[in-house]
Short mmCIF file of N, CA and C in Angstrom, two decimals:
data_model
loop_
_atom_site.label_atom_id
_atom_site.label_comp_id
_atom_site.label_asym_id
_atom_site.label_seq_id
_atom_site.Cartn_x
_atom_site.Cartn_y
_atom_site.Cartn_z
N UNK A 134 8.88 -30.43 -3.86
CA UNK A 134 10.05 -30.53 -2.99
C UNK A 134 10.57 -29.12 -2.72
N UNK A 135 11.15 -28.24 -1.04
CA UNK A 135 11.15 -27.78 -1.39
C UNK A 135 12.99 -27.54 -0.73
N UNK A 136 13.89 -26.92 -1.22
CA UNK A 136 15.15 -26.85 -0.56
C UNK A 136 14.83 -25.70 0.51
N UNK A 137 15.64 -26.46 1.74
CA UNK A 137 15.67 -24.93 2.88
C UNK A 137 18.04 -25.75 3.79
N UNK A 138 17.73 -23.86 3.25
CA UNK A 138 19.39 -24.09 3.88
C UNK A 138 19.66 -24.43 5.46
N UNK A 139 20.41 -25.19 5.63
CA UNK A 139 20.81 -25.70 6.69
C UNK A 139 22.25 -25.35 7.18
N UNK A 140 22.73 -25.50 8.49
CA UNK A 140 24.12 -24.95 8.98
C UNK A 140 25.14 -25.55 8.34
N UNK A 141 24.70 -26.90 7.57
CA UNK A 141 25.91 -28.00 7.11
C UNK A 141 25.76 -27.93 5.63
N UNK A 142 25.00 -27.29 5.16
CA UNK A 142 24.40 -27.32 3.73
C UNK A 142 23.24 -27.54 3.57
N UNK A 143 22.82 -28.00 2.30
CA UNK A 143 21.44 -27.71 1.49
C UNK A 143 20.87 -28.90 2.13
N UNK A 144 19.49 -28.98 2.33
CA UNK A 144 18.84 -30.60 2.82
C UNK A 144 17.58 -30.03 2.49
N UNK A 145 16.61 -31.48 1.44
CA UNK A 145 14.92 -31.25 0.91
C UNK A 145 14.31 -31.52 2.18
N UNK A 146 13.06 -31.09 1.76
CA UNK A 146 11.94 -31.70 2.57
C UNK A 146 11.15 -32.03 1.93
N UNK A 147 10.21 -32.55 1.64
CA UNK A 147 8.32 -33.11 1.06
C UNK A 147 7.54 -32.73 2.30
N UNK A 148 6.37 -31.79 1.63
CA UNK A 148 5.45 -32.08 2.19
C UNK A 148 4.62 -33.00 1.52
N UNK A 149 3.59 -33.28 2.48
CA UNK A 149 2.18 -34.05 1.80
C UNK A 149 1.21 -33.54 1.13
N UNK A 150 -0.06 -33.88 1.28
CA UNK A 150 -0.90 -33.20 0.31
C UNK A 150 -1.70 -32.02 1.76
N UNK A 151 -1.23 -32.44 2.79
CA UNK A 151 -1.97 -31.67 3.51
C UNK A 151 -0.75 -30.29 4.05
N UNK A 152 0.00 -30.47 3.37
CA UNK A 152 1.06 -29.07 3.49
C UNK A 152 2.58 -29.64 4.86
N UNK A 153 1.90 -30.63 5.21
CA UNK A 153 2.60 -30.86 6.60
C UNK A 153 4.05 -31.54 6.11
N UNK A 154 5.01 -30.63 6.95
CA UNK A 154 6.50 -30.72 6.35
C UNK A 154 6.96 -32.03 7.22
N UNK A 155 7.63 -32.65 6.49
CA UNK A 155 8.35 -34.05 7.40
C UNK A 155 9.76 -33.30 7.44
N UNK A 156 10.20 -32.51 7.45
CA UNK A 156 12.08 -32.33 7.66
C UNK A 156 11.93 -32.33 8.92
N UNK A 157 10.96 -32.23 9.92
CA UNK A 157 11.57 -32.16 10.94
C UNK A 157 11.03 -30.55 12.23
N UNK A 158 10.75 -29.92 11.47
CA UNK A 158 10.60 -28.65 11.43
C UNK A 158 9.38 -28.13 11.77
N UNK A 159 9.09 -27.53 12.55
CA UNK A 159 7.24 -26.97 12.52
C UNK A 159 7.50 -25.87 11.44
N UNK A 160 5.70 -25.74 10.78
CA UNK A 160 5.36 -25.08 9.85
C UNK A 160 6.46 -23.67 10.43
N UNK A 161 6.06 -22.88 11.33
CA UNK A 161 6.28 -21.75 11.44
C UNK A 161 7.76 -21.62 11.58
N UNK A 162 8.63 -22.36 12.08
CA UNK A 162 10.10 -22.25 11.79
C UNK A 162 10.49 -22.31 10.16
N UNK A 163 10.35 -23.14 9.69
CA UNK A 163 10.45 -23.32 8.52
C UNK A 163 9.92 -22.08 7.33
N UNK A 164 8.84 -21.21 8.00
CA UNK A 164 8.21 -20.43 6.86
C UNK A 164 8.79 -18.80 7.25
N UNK A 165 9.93 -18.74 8.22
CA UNK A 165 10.72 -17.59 8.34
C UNK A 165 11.59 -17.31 7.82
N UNK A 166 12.14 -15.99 7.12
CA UNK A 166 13.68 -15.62 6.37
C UNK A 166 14.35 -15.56 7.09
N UNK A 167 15.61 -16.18 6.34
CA UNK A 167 16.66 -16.14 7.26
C UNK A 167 17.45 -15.06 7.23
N UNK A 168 18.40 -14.81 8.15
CA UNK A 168 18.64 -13.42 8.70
C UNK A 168 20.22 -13.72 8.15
N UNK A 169 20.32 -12.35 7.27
CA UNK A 169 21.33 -12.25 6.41
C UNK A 169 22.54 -11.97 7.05
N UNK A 170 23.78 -12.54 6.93
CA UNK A 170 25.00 -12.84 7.76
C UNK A 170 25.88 -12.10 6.53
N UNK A 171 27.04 -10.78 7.64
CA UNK A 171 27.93 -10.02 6.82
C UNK A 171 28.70 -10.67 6.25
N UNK A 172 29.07 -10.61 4.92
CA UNK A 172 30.47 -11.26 4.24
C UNK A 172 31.64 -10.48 4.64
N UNK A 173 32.45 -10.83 5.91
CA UNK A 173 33.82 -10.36 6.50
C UNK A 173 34.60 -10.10 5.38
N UNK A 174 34.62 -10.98 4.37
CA UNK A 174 36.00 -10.39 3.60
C UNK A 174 35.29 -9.76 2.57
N UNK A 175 34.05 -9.28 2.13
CA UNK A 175 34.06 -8.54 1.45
C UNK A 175 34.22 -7.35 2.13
N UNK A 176 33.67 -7.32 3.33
CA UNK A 176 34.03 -6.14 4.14
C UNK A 176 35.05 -5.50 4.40
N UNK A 177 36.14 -6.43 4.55
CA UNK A 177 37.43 -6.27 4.73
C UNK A 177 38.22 -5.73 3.30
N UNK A 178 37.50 -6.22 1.99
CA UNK A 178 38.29 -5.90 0.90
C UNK A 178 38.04 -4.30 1.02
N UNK A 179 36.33 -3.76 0.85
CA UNK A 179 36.19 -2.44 0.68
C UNK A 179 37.21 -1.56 1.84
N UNK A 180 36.97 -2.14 3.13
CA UNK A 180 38.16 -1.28 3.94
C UNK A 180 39.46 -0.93 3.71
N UNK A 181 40.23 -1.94 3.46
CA UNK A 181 41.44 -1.70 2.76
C UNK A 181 41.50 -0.67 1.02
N UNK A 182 40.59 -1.20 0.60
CA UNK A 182 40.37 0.03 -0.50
C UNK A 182 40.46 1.51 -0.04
N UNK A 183 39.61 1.57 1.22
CA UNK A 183 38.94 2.99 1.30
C UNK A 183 40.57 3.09 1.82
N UNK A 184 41.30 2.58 2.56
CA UNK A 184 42.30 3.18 3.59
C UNK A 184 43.50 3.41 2.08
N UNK A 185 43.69 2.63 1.34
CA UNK A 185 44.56 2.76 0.10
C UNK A 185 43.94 3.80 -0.58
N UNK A 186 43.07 4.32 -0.71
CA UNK A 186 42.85 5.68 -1.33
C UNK A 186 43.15 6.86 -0.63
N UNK A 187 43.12 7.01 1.05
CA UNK A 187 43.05 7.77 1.60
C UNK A 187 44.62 8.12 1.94
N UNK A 188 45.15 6.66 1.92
CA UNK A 188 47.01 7.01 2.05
C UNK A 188 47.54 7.68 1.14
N UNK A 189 47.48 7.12 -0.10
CA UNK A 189 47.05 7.58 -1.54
C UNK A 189 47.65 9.04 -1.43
N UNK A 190 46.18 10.20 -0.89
CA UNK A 190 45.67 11.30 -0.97
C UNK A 190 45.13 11.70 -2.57
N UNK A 191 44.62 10.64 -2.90
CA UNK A 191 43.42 11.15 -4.18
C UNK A 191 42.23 11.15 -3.43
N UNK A 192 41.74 12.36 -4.04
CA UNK A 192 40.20 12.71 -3.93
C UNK A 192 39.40 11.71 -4.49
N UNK A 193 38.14 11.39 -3.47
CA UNK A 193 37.52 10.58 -4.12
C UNK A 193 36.39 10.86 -3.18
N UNK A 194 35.03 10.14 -3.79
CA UNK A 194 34.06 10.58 -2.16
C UNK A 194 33.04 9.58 -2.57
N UNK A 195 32.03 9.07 -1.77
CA UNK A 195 31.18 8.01 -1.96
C UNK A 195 29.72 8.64 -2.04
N UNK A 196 29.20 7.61 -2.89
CA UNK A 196 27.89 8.19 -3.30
C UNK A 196 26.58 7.32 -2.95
N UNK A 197 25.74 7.85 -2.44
CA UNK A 197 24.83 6.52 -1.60
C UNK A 197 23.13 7.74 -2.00
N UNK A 198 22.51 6.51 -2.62
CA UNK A 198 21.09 6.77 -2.74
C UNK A 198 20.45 5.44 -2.34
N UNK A 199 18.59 6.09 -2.43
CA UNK A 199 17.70 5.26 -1.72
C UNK A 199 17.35 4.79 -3.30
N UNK A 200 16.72 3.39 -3.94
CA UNK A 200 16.39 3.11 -5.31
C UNK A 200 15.20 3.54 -5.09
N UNK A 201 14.68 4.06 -6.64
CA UNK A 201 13.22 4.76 -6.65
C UNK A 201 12.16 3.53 -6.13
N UNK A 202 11.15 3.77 -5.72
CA UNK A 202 9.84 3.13 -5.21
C UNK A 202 9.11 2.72 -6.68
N UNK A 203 9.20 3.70 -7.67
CA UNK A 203 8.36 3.71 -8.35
C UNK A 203 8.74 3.59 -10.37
N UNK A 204 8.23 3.32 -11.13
CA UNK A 204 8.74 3.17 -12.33
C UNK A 204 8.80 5.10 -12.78
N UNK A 205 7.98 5.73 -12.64
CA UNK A 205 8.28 7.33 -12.72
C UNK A 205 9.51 7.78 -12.43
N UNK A 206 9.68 7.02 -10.50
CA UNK A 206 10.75 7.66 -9.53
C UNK A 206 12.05 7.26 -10.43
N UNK A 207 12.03 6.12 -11.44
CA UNK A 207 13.64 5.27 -11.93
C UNK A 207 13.41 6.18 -13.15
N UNK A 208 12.72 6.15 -14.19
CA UNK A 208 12.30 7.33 -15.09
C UNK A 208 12.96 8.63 -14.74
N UNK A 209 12.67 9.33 -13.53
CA UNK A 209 13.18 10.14 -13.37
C UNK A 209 15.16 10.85 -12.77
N UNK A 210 15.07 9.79 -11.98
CA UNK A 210 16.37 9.74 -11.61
C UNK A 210 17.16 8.96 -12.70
N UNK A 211 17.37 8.48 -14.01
CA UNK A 211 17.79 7.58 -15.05
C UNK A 211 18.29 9.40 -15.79
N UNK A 212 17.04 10.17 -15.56
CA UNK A 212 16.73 11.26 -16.91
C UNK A 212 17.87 12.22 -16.17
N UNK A 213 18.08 12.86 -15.38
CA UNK A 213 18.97 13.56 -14.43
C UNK A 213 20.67 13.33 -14.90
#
């Protein structure tokens, strides 16, 4: 069985033994990711943060990296 999210909530499907989905759905709709939707109010919380620090006037500054590719690359940036 397998769950796929829907606009109203969660709904199963079964396939058979030959893979073929009964929800309704052709194979190829069904076997695409779904496309990740912004959370507004988390968005909205960090904004108001950033603007309450900046009214504030404490120093503060943001820090943004890429995660290592590799178990060396986390090894190395961990050791730093």
């Amino acid at each position: 069985m397998v769950n796929q999210r829907a606009d109203v909530g969660w709904q199963s499907s079964k396939s058979d033994s030959s893979g073929v989905s009964n929800s309704g759905e052709s194979s190829k709709e069904s076997s695409r990711c779904s496309t990740p939707v912004l959370d507004a109010d988390r968005t909205d919380r960090l904004r108001d943060k950033m603007k309450r620090r900046i009214e504030s006037g404490d120093r503060w500054f943001s820090l943004e990296f890429f995660p290592p590719r590799t178990a060396s690359g986390a090894v190395n940036l961990i050791s730093r």
